[in-house]
Each structure stands twice: as C-alpha cells, then as structure tokens.
Amino acid sequence: MLTELKGQIERIAYNNEENGYTVARVKVAGRERLVTVVGSIASPAPGEILLMKGEWADHPKYGEQFKIVHYETLTPASVHGIEKYLGSGLIKGLGPVMAKRIVEKFGKDTLNIIEKNINRLTEVEGIGDVRIEMIKEAWEDQKEIRNVMLFLQSHDVSSGYATKIFRQYGSDSIMIVKENPFRLATDVFGIGFVTADKISEKIGFPKDSPRRVEAGILYVLQHLSEDGHVHYPYEPLVKKCQEMLKVEREVVVKALGAIAFDKKIVIEALGGGTDEYRENSKAVYLAKYYLCETGIAERLNSIVRAPKSTREIEPGKALQWVQTKLSITLAEKQKVAIRLAIESKVMVITGGPGTGKTTIINAILKIFSRLGINILLAAPTGRAAKRMNETTGREARTIHRMLKYSPKNGEFEINEFNPLKCDLVIIDEASMIDTVLMHHLLKAVPEGATLILVGDVNQLPSVGAGNVLKDIIDSGAVPVIELDEIFRQAKESLIIVNAHMINSGLMPLLKTSSEQLEDFYFIEKENPEDALKMIVELTSERIPGRFGFDPMHDIQVLTPMHRGMVGTENLNMELQKVHNPRQDGITRGNKNFRINDKVMQIKNNYDKEIFNGDIGEIKGIDINNQKVTVGFDSRHVEYDFADLDEIILAYAVSVHKSQGSEFPAVVMPVLTQHYMLLQRNLIYTGVTRGKKLVVMVGTRKAMAIGLRNDRTKRRYTCLKDRLNGKLQAVGLWK
C-alpha cells in the first residue's frame, strides 16, 4: 500500500538531468523537520508543491527517506513558495531578485497575474515590454515542456531531453513521439536509437515493425561510421542488426531493401581481384558517405588531370633561388618535395615532428608568392590553423571557415558552383580530415589549382569516418614524399627523438632523473590510484613550480580512455576540485560547470562556428537567462542551459580529441588497465601533442604493450581502390 505525502520543495540536494533522479528536501505540513524525498522528478524547482505517492525507507547512511513512486506537481500557494518557485531559474528572464520584487508587489495573486494578466508586471520596477515578452514566452514554454517531461517520465525517459525535444517539435512534441519515436534518434542530439526504442516499446511498437527495423539499421550504420567505417560489408551488417534488434534475418533484409529504395542507404556490389572483395561482395553505405567517397575519388582525379592555372616554373632555378632567399640549405628529400610541388597538381607531404615539413611549406610559399598568385592556407582545427599562421606568417583559416558554412542553408557557400579563388591551396594536419570534410574541400578547389596536403600519417586517423590521408597515400594516385630524417636542432629534443622511436616500435628513452631539466619524463606508477594522485600533483604543483607553466592554460592531461580511475570523466572531476575549487556553478547531469572551468566542444556547431575539439573557458553563468558564456580564443560564445551537453570539462581529454592541437606541456597516463586501447599510434599521437614538455605516468610494461600493438583498428573504406582504379563497382541495389 503506497503512502501519500504532500510537501513543498525547499532545496534540491541532487538532480541528475540524464535520468531525472532527484534528492530533494521538502517541507511537509505538521512536520518540524524537512523530509528527504528521492526519486525521478522532472525538472524540480524550489517552491514547487509535490503530491507524492511512495514508501518510507530508512537509509543506513542518510536516515529516513520517502521514495517516490508517482507524483504530480501543484503550483505553490504561499508567498514564500511562489518567490522560490519563480526565482529558481525555471522561467528564463526571472531570477531571485526579480522574483522577490514581483511577489512583494502581487503577493499570492502573482501566478494568477502571470497566467492571465501578464502586462501588469510593468508595475514592477525593472520590468519593461521586452522582459514581459521573454517571461510570457518562457512561462508558456515551461508549461508545454512540463507536459512533455511528464509524458517522457511515464515512459522511463530522461527528463533532461524534454527541452531539446520541445525545441525541435514545439507543441507537436507528444504527438510526434507517439507516432514515430524513432525520429528522436535522428532529429535530437543526444538521443540515440536505444532511448527511442525504449519509448517505442512502452507505446507498443512490435519488435519486427518495419519502422523500428529501418531505424535500427540506420542507427547501426551511423554507430559504425562513428567508429570510422565509411561502409560496412552486407552480411556482417545483417548479423549485427539481427543481434541488436532481436529479429529474423528476412526482416532485416527486407528493411535494407526498403531504405535503399528510399535512397537513405546505398548497397554497392563490389568486384575485384582481392580476397576482401570476394569475401565482402556487397558494401552498405549511408547515402551521405557513398556520395562523399565517390565524390572524393572523382574530384581528386579531375584536379590531377587538369592543367595548372599558374605559369611554368623551372624547378632547378627555383630551388637555388629559394635557398638563397631563406638562407638555408635544403636536404635532398626537401628538394624533392619542393620539386614535386612545382611540377604536380596534387601532392602529399608526410612526416613526423622535426623532419622539416614547416621549412618545405615556407619554401613553397616563397616560390609561388613570386608569381603573384592567390594562395590559401587552412587546417581542420582552429588551433592547427593558428599554428600554421605563426609558422608561415600568412593568414590560415579552418577549412570550415574557408568554405563559409551557412547555418541558415545548412551547407557550404563555397562549393563546385562557387569555388575558392586561388591557384594554390596548402592544407596542414591533413590526417584529421574525414571523408565528409574532404569531399566538401575538393568540391571547392578549382580544377586548375595546385593542392598540397601536409600531415603525419602515423597519427591516429580522423575522428570522423574514413582514413582519407592514408588511402590517398596508399592509392599511388598522387605523388607522396615521406620525410623521415630528424634535423640537428630537433635531435636535441627528447620529445621528438622519443616520438620517432615510438613510431618505430622502439622503447623510448624514459628519463626519470631530476638533476637537470629535460622535455620528456617517465614516472613509474603501478596502480591507477597512485597514478591519479601523481597527475594531480604534477599539474597543480610540480610542473608549474619547476617549469613555470600555467596549470589551466599550458598543461593538458591526455588519456587513452573515458572510464576508470584515470579516464577523462574521473580525472576531470578530480582536477576541477584542485584547479577550480569555487562552489558556485550549475549542475547538468553528472557534470558541474563553474566560472573559469576549462571546457571542450564535442560536436560541430555551425551556428556558433565552434567545432568538435575546440577548447575554451567558461567566462560567465547567467541563471536568470539560463545561459553560459564560453571564451574560445578571442571569441565569446553563448550556450543555453539545454545545450550544455555539447561541452565537457577539458582538464583531461582523450588522445583522439587532442588531434590537431599542441600544448606547452602534456601529462599522459599509460597503464596496463588501458591495454585494450593501447596502440602505437595512440601513444605517438599523445607524445607529439607536447611542445615543450611531456610527462608520462605509468609502467614500462604498459608502454611495451602499446608499442607492440601497431595494428591500427580496421576501417572499412573503398577510397584507395576507387582512386587507383582497382575497384570494380558491379552495380547498385536500389
């Protein structure tokens, strides 16, 4: 038998936005002390009155608690309750100060006036027409959102998604979710198929419903693309879909045919001489990736075949002239690279740190600048573009900015119909470019232009789908110069020497001496607890004290994994306590954000012109207007509270997310607990992110495990064979 309890929320002790789980202190009539209630509450607000049904329980640590099974919300009746309710941040435009003024003016009639005669709020000092409109809109929205929250709650879905769902669908939210819950998986960031499937099950969708199976296949393909696959073999895909959806093979096959007919996917029959094509005779692509992969191959071949738009340069004279102008003597491979840049339409320059890539770029720029032509420099990330600008003295932009993405139209303004105005394009950090971005880049490059891709093919491949730079190199379709000689000055850096040893599978020089300052150290720690303690000590005391680096801006912790004692999640919580101990802030799910926190954007947001991997700092938190301001370099960007799942704390980030960035000092744990993720190219990528100092914490055994593992994770892509003509596309299933 459930007990009924009615009370007013005094304060929220804990609220997890991801699942709605709440611990609240509630004032109950007739009880002297506040009652602790626990359970799932949709967006709880102080001052709110809850009519709850549940059970009393005695927690061994926290004492008496009321466990909520069902509840409904009632509007507060007391003046104090109304003030708390309005000032809780529930209504955008109203904070504690303004709520107090309104309640002082209207007393118990406050909520009635907001509901039925809102223009009377102008009688309150500081409230004008603009704020009234904001309050009115927020009041109506929160009522609708609350309905959506309660509907989702009844289907065991996180209340944290309600605002996003409402923003996407408005007053049609509940109707759309009931009709086709699988739309959530594609329309709303953060809600995947698994969550949508839970709703569908509650609503009563059968397991073999075509709508469910089709959505499930698209989810599996999208999930595979996030693992780097551009396509996936037909039979293994069918098997994966069967396992996830718990349906018969025939149901999956029929759904594949239906979504291929709707042009959401492309099924291509492959032919060719290799065992791979005999084994996997059909490749399944999301339509976007098929268009991009075939587009890259066609466009790259077109640029290679087209004549140069620049006048002819005599390579021998150019090499002699540029060495005199720059007062340098080029190595043989550097001369070959510059000669290829002069003679070729497309080329790749690849090599590790200290091998002279920057010298080659500067020499090429000097030679081509003499022709008075238009030259463009770009890189995939803001930090890489900034570094390119610093090393060349010329403007460099991100590829997204160069191609002018238009959030309004949802596409790049610079494209095949409106190409870049240039004769030479140089792209740095090209290993980071995924299939989709390379497709858009090549569409925008004029056929007559020269394209030079510069990157380190031994780093981790792009975060997005594909292995574009490696596929281009392996195809043999364009000239490639691989730099492997470390120059004299670079040999003085242990970071560079060790990076090349790691890349060759050799144990690096693991300096542990503290007698003189080096740029690379290895600190032996066997267990994760000791490693965590050392990382905190290094970033807060030892490195700042000995090297003078700023803990927040100069030192970056990189780690192979997200979970565990030295994964990103736990490291960020522990480092935040030390580096930013202030208590004011806001909590979203299991994340607490404070002013001055170091944060990272984790998805491309074209509206804000902030991209996956950009690192910034929280500059302000506005409770009244429910906004957080983050500074990225010289720009300040505003986030609504509902969009805070786009950023994470960045005191520690994954090695994958660090690509394209350089940091003055890097601290990186390498422990045997990471053995599933330890790969040679991951350790190499982490070490090469450090510019002046790298400190590794862990064991030699873990390092050896990673160095032996040089088998990069398989990514399904046909780009290499599309470029070299070995792939025979037998036909498409439509």
CSV table of N, CA and C in Angstrom, one decimal, residues 377-474:
chain,number,residue,atom,x,y,z
A,377,LEU,N,45.8,29.0,-47.2
A,377,LEU,CA,46.3,28.1,-46.2
A,377,LEU,C,45.1,27.7,-45.2
A,378,ALA,N,45.0,26.4,-44.9
A,378,ALA,CA,43.9,26.0,-44.0
A,378,ALA,C,44.3,24.8,-43.2
A,379,ALA,N,43.6,24.5,-42.2
A,379,ALA,CA,43.8,23.3,-41.3
A,379,ALA,C,42.4,22.9,-40.8
A,380,PRO,N,42.3,21.7,-40.3
A,380,PRO,CA,40.9,21.2,-39.8
A,380,PRO,C,40.5,21.9,-38.5
A,381,THR,N,41.4,22.3,-37.6
A,381,THR,CA,41.0,22.9,-36.4
A,381,THR,C,41.5,24.3,-36.2
A,382,GLY,N,40.9,25.1,-35.3
A,382,GLY,CA,41.3,26.4,-35.1
A,382,GLY,C,42.8,26.5,-34.6
A,383,ARG,N,43.1,25.6,-33.7
A,383,ARG,CA,44.5,25.6,-33.1
A,383,ARG,C,45.5,25.3,-34.2
A,384,ALA,N,45.2,24.3,-35.0
A,384,ALA,CA,46.2,24.0,-36.1
A,384,ALA,C,46.3,25.1,-37.1
A,385,ALA,N,45.2,25.8,-37.4
A,385,ALA,CA,45.3,27.0,-38.3
A,385,ALA,C,46.1,28.1,-37.7
A,386,LYS,N,45.9,28.3,-36.4
A,386,LYS,CA,46.6,29.4,-35.7
A,386,LYS,C,48.1,29.1,-35.7
A,387,ARG,N,48.5,27.8,-35.5
A,387,ARG,CA,49.9,27.4,-35.5
A,387,ARG,C,50.5,27.6,-36.9
A,388,MET,N,49.7,27.3,-37.9
A,388,MET,CA,50.1,27.5,-39.3
A,388,MET,C,50.4,28.9,-39.6
A,389,ASN,N,49.5,29.8,-39.1
A,389,ASN,CA,49.7,31.2,-39.2
A,389,ASN,C,51.0,31.7,-38.6
A,390,GLU,N,51.3,31.1,-37.4
A,390,GLU,CA,52.5,31.5,-36.7
A,390,GLU,C,53.8,31.1,-37.4
A,391,THR,N,53.8,29.9,-38.0
A,391,THR,CA,55.0,29.3,-38.6
A,391,THR,C,55.2,29.9,-40.0
A,392,THR,N,54.2,30.4,-40.7
A,392,THR,CA,54.3,30.9,-42.0
A,392,THR,C,54.3,32.4,-42.1
A,393,GLY,N,53.6,33.0,-41.1
A,393,GLY,CA,53.5,34.5,-41.2
A,393,GLY,C,52.4,34.9,-42.1
A,394,ARG,N,51.6,33.9,-42.6
A,394,ARG,CA,50.4,34.2,-43.5
A,394,ARG,C,49.1,33.8,-42.9
A,395,GLU,N,48.0,34.4,-43.4
A,395,GLU,CA,46.7,34.0,-42.8
A,395,GLU,C,46.4,32.6,-43.1
A,396,ALA,N,45.9,31.9,-42.1
A,396,ALA,CA,45.5,30.5,-42.2
A,396,ALA,C,44.1,30.4,-41.5
A,397,ARG,N,43.2,29.7,-42.1
A,397,ARG,CA,41.9,29.5,-41.5
A,397,ARG,C,41.5,28.1,-41.3
A,398,THR,N,40.5,27.8,-40.6
A,398,THR,CA,39.9,26.4,-40.5
A,398,THR,C,39.3,26.2,-41.9
A,399,ILE,N,39.2,24.9,-42.2
A,399,ILE,CA,38.6,24.5,-43.5
A,399,ILE,C,37.2,25.0,-43.5
A,400,HIS,N,36.5,24.8,-42.4
A,400,HIS,CA,35.1,25.2,-42.3
A,400,HIS,C,34.9,26.7,-42.6
A,401,ARG,N,35.8,27.5,-42.0
A,401,ARG,CA,35.6,29.0,-42.3
A,401,ARG,C,36.0,29.3,-43.7
A,402,MET,N,37.0,28.6,-44.2
A,402,MET,CA,37.4,28.9,-45.6
A,402,MET,C,36.3,28.6,-46.6
A,403,LEU,N,35.5,27.5,-46.3
A,403,LEU,CA,34.4,27.1,-47.2
A,403,LEU,C,33.1,27.8,-46.8
A,404,LYS,N,33.1,28.7,-45.8
A,404,LYS,CA,32.0,29.5,-45.4
A,404,LYS,C,30.7,28.7,-45.2
A,405,TYR,N,30.7,27.9,-44.1
A,405,TYR,CA,29.4,27.2,-43.9
A,405,TYR,C,28.3,28.1,-43.5
A,406,SER,N,27.1,27.9,-44.1
A,406,SER,CA,26.0,28.7,-43.8
A,406,SER,C,25.0,27.9,-42.9
A,407,PRO,N,24.8,28.3,-41.6
A,407,PRO,CA,23.9,27.6,-40.8
A,407,PRO,C,22.4,27.7,-41.3
A,408,LYS,N,22.2,28.9,-42.0
A,408,LYS,CA,20.8,29.1,-42.5
A,408,LYS,C,20.4,28.1,-43.5
A,409,ASN,N,21.4,27.9,-44.5
A,409,ASN,CA,21.1,27.0,-45.6
A,409,ASN,C,21.5,25.5,-45.3
A,410,GLY,N,22.3,25.4,-44.2
A,410,GLY,CA,22.8,24.0,-43.9
A,410,GLY,C,23.8,23.5,-44.9
A,411,GLU,N,24.6,24.4,-45.5
A,411,GLU,CA,25.6,23.9,-46.5
A,411,GLU,C,26.7,24.9,-46.6
A,412,PHE,N,27.8,24.5,-47.3
A,412,PHE,CA,28.9,25.4,-47.5
A,412,PHE,C,28.6,26.3,-48.7
A,413,GLU,N,28.9,27.6,-48.5
A,413,GLU,CA,28.7,28.6,-49.6
A,413,GLU,C,29.7,28.5,-50.7
A,414,ILE,N,30.9,28.0,-50.3
A,414,ILE,CA,32.0,27.8,-51.3
A,414,ILE,C,31.9,26.3,-51.7
A,415,ASN,N,31.7,26.1,-53.0
A,415,ASN,CA,31.4,24.8,-53.5
A,415,ASN,C,31.8,24.7,-55.0
A,416,GLU,N,31.4,23.6,-55.7
A,416,GLU,CA,31.7,23.5,-57.1
A,416,GLU,C,31.1,24.6,-57.9
A,417,PHE,N,30.0,25.2,-57.5
A,417,PHE,CA,29.4,26.3,-58.2
A,417,PHE,C,30.0,27.7,-57.9
A,418,ASN,N,30.6,27.8,-56.7
A,418,ASN,CA,31.2,29.0,-56.3
A,418,ASN,C,32.6,28.6,-55.6
A,419,PRO,N,33.5,28.2,-56.5
A,419,PRO,CA,34.8,27.7,-55.9
A,419,PRO,C,35.7,28.7,-55.3
A,420,LEU,N,36.7,28.2,-54.6
A,420,LEU,CA,37.7,29.1,-54.0
A,420,LEU,C,38.4,29.9,-55.1
A,421,LYS,N,38.8,31.1,-54.8
A,421,LYS,CA,39.5,32.0,-55.7
A,421,LYS,C,41.0,31.8,-55.4
A,422,CYS,N,41.7,30.8,-56.0
A,422,CYS,CA,43.1,30.6,-55.6
A,422,CYS,C,43.7,29.7,-56.7
A,423,ASP,N,45.1,29.7,-56.7
A,423,ASP,CA,45.9,28.9,-57.6
A,423,ASP,C,46.7,27.9,-56.8
A,424,LEU,N,46.8,28.1,-55.5
A,424,LEU,CA,47.5,27.1,-54.6
A,424,LEU,C,46.8,27.0,-53.3
A,425,VAL,N,46.5,25.8,-52.9
A,425,VAL,CA,45.9,25.5,-51.5
A,425,VAL,C,46.8,24.6,-50.8
A,426,ILE,N,47.2,25.0,-49.6
A,426,ILE,CA,48.0,24.1,-48.7
A,426,ILE,C,47.2,23.8,-47.4
A,427,ILE,N,47.0,22.5,-47.2
A,427,ILE,CA,46.2,22.0,-46.0
A,427,ILE,C,47.1,21.3,-45.0
A,428,ASP,N,47.2,21.8,-43.8
A,428,ASP,CA,48.0,21.2,-42.8
A,428,ASP,C,47.2,20.2,-41.9
A,429,GLU,N,47.8,19.4,-41.2
A,429,GLU,CA,47.1,18.4,-40.3
A,429,GLU,C,46.1,17.6,-41.1
A,430,ALA,N,46.5,17.2,-42.3
A,430,ALA,CA,45.5,16.5,-43.2
A,430,ALA,C,45.1,15.1,-42.7
A,431,SER,N,45.8,14.5,-41.8
A,431,SER,CA,45.4,13.2,-41.3
A,431,SER,C,44.1,13.3,-40.5
A,432,MET,N,43.7,14.5,-40.1
A,432,MET,CA,42.5,14.7,-39.3
A,432,MET,C,41.2,14.9,-40.2
A,433,ILE,N,41.4,15.0,-41.5
A,433,ILE,CA,40.3,15.3,-42.4
A,433,ILE,C,39.5,14.0,-42.7
A,434,ASP,N,38.2,14.0,-42.3
A,434,ASP,CA,37.4,12.8,-42.6
A,434,ASP,C,36.8,12.9,-44.0
A,435,THR,N,36.1,11.8,-44.3
A,435,THR,CA,35.5,11.7,-45.6
A,435,THR,C,34.6,12.8,-46.0
A,436,VAL,N,33.7,13.2,-45.1
A,436,VAL,CA,32.7,14.3,-45.5
A,436,VAL,C,33.4,15.6,-45.7
A,437,LEU,N,34.3,16.0,-44.8
A,437,LEU,CA,35.0,17.3,-45.0
A,437,LEU,C,35.9,17.3,-46.2
A,438,MET,N,36.6,16.2,-46.5
A,438,MET,CA,37.4,16.1,-47.7
A,438,MET,C,36.6,16.3,-49.0
A,439,HIS,N,35.4,15.7,-49.0
A,439,HIS,CA,34.5,15.8,-50.1
A,439,HIS,C,34.2,17.3,-50.4
A,440,HIS,N,33.8,18.0,-49.3
A,440,HIS,CA,33.4,19.4,-49.5
A,440,HIS,C,34.6,20.3,-49.8
A,441,LEU,N,35.8,19.9,-49.3
A,441,LEU,CA,37.0,20.7,-49.6
A,441,LEU,C,37.4,20.5,-51.1
A,442,LEU,N,37.4,19.3,-51.6
A,442,LEU,CA,37.8,19.1,-53.0
A,442,LEU,C,36.8,19.7,-54.0
A,443,LYS,N,35.5,19.7,-53.6
A,443,LYS,CA,34.5,20.3,-54.5
A,443,LYS,C,34.8,21.8,-54.7
A,444,ALA,N,35.4,22.4,-53.6
A,444,ALA,CA,35.6,23.9,-53.6
A,444,ALA,C,36.9,24.3,-54.3
A,445,VAL,N,37.8,23.3,-54.5
A,445,VAL,CA,39.2,23.6,-55.1
A,445,VAL,C,39.0,23.7,-56.6
A,446,PRO,N,39.4,24.8,-57.2
A,446,PRO,CA,39.3,24.9,-58.7
A,446,PRO,C,40.2,23.9,-59.3
A,447,GLU,N,39.7,23.4,-60.5
A,447,GLU,CA,40.5,22.3,-61.2
A,447,GLU,C,41.9,22.7,-61.5
A,448,GLY,N,42.1,24.0,-61.8
A,448,GLY,CA,43.4,24.4,-62.2
A,448,GLY,C,44.4,24.7,-61.1
A,449,ALA,N,43.9,24.6,-59.8
A,449,ALA,CA,44.7,24.9,-58.7
A,449,ALA,C,45.6,23.8,-58.3
A,450,THR,N,46.7,24.1,-57.6
A,450,THR,CA,47.6,23.1,-57.0
A,450,THR,C,47.2,22.8,-55.6
A,451,LEU,N,47.1,21.5,-55.2
A,451,LEU,CA,46.6,21.2,-53.9
A,451,LEU,C,47.8,20.4,-53.2
A,452,ILE,N,48.2,20.9,-52.0
A,452,ILE,CA,49.2,20.2,-51.2
A,452,ILE,C,48.7,19.8,-49.9
A,453,LEU,N,48.7,18.5,-49.6
A,453,LEU,CA,48.2,18.0,-48.3
A,453,LEU,C,49.4,17.7,-47.4
A,454,VAL,N,49.4,18.3,-46.2
A,454,VAL,CA,50.6,18.1,-45.3
A,454,VAL,C,50.0,17.4,-44.1
A,455,GLY,N,50.7,16.4,-43.6
A,455,GLY,CA,50.2,15.7,-42.4
A,455,GLY,C,51.1,14.6,-42.0
A,456,ASP,N,50.8,14.0,-40.8
A,456,ASP,CA,51.5,12.9,-40.3
A,456,ASP,C,50.7,11.7,-40.3
A,457,VAL,N,50.9,10.8,-41.3
A,457,VAL,CA,50.0,9.7,-41.5
A,457,VAL,C,50.1,8.7,-40.4
A,458,ASN,N,51.2,8.8,-39.5
A,458,ASN,CA,51.3,7.8,-38.4
A,458,ASN,C,50.5,8.2,-37.2
A,459,GLN,N,49.9,9.4,-37.2
A,459,GLN,CA,49.0,9.7,-36.1
A,459,GLN,C,47.7,9.0,-36.2
A,460,LEU,N,46.9,9.1,-35.2
A,460,LEU,CA,45.5,8.5,-35.2
A,460,LEU,C,44.8,9.0,-36.4
A,461,PRO,N,43.9,8.2,-37.0
A,461,PRO,CA,43.1,8.7,-38.1
A,461,PRO,C,42.1,9.7,-37.6
A,462,SER,N,41.3,10.3,-38.6
A,462,SER,CA,40.3,11.3,-38.2
A,462,SER,C,39.3,10.7,-37.2
A,463,VAL,N,38.7,11.7,-36.4
A,463,VAL,CA,37.6,11.3,-35.5
A,463,VAL,C,36.4,10.8,-36.3
A,464,GLY,N,36.2,11.5,-37.4
A,464,GLY,CA,35.0,11.1,-38.3
A,464,GLY,C,35.4,9.9,-39.2
A,465,ALA,N,34.4,9.5,-40.0
A,465,ALA,CA,34.6,8.3,-40.8
A,465,ALA,C,35.6,8.4,-41.9
A,466,GLY,N,36.4,7.3,-42.1
A,466,GLY,CA,37.3,7.3,-43.2
A,466,GLY,C,38.8,7.3,-42.7
A,467,ASN,N,39.7,7.1,-43.6
A,467,ASN,CA,41.1,7.1,-43.3
A,467,ASN,C,41.7,7.8,-44.6
A,468,VAL,N,41.3,9.0,-44.8
A,468,VAL,CA,41.4,9.7,-46.1
A,468,VAL,C,42.9,9.9,-46.5
A,469,LEU,N,43.7,10.5,-45.6
A,469,LEU,CA,45.1,10.7,-46.0
A,469,LEU,C,45.8,9.4,-46.3
A,470,LYS,N,45.7,8.4,-45.4
A,470,LYS,CA,46.3,7.1,-45.7
A,470,LYS,C,45.8,6.5,-47.0
A,471,ASP,N,44.5,6.6,-47.3
A,471,ASP,CA,44.0,6.0,-48.5
A,471,ASP,C,44.6,6.7,-49.7
A,472,ILE,N,44.7,8.0,-49.7
A,472,ILE,CA,45.3,8.8,-50.8
A,472,ILE,C,46.7,8.3,-51.0
A,473,ILE,N,47.5,8.2,-49.9
A,473,ILE,CA,48.9,7.8,-50.0
A,473,ILE,C,49.0,6.4,-50.5
A,474,ASP,N,48.2,5.5,-50.0
A,474,ASP,CA,48.3,4.1,-50.4
A,474,ASP,C,47.9,3.8,-51.8
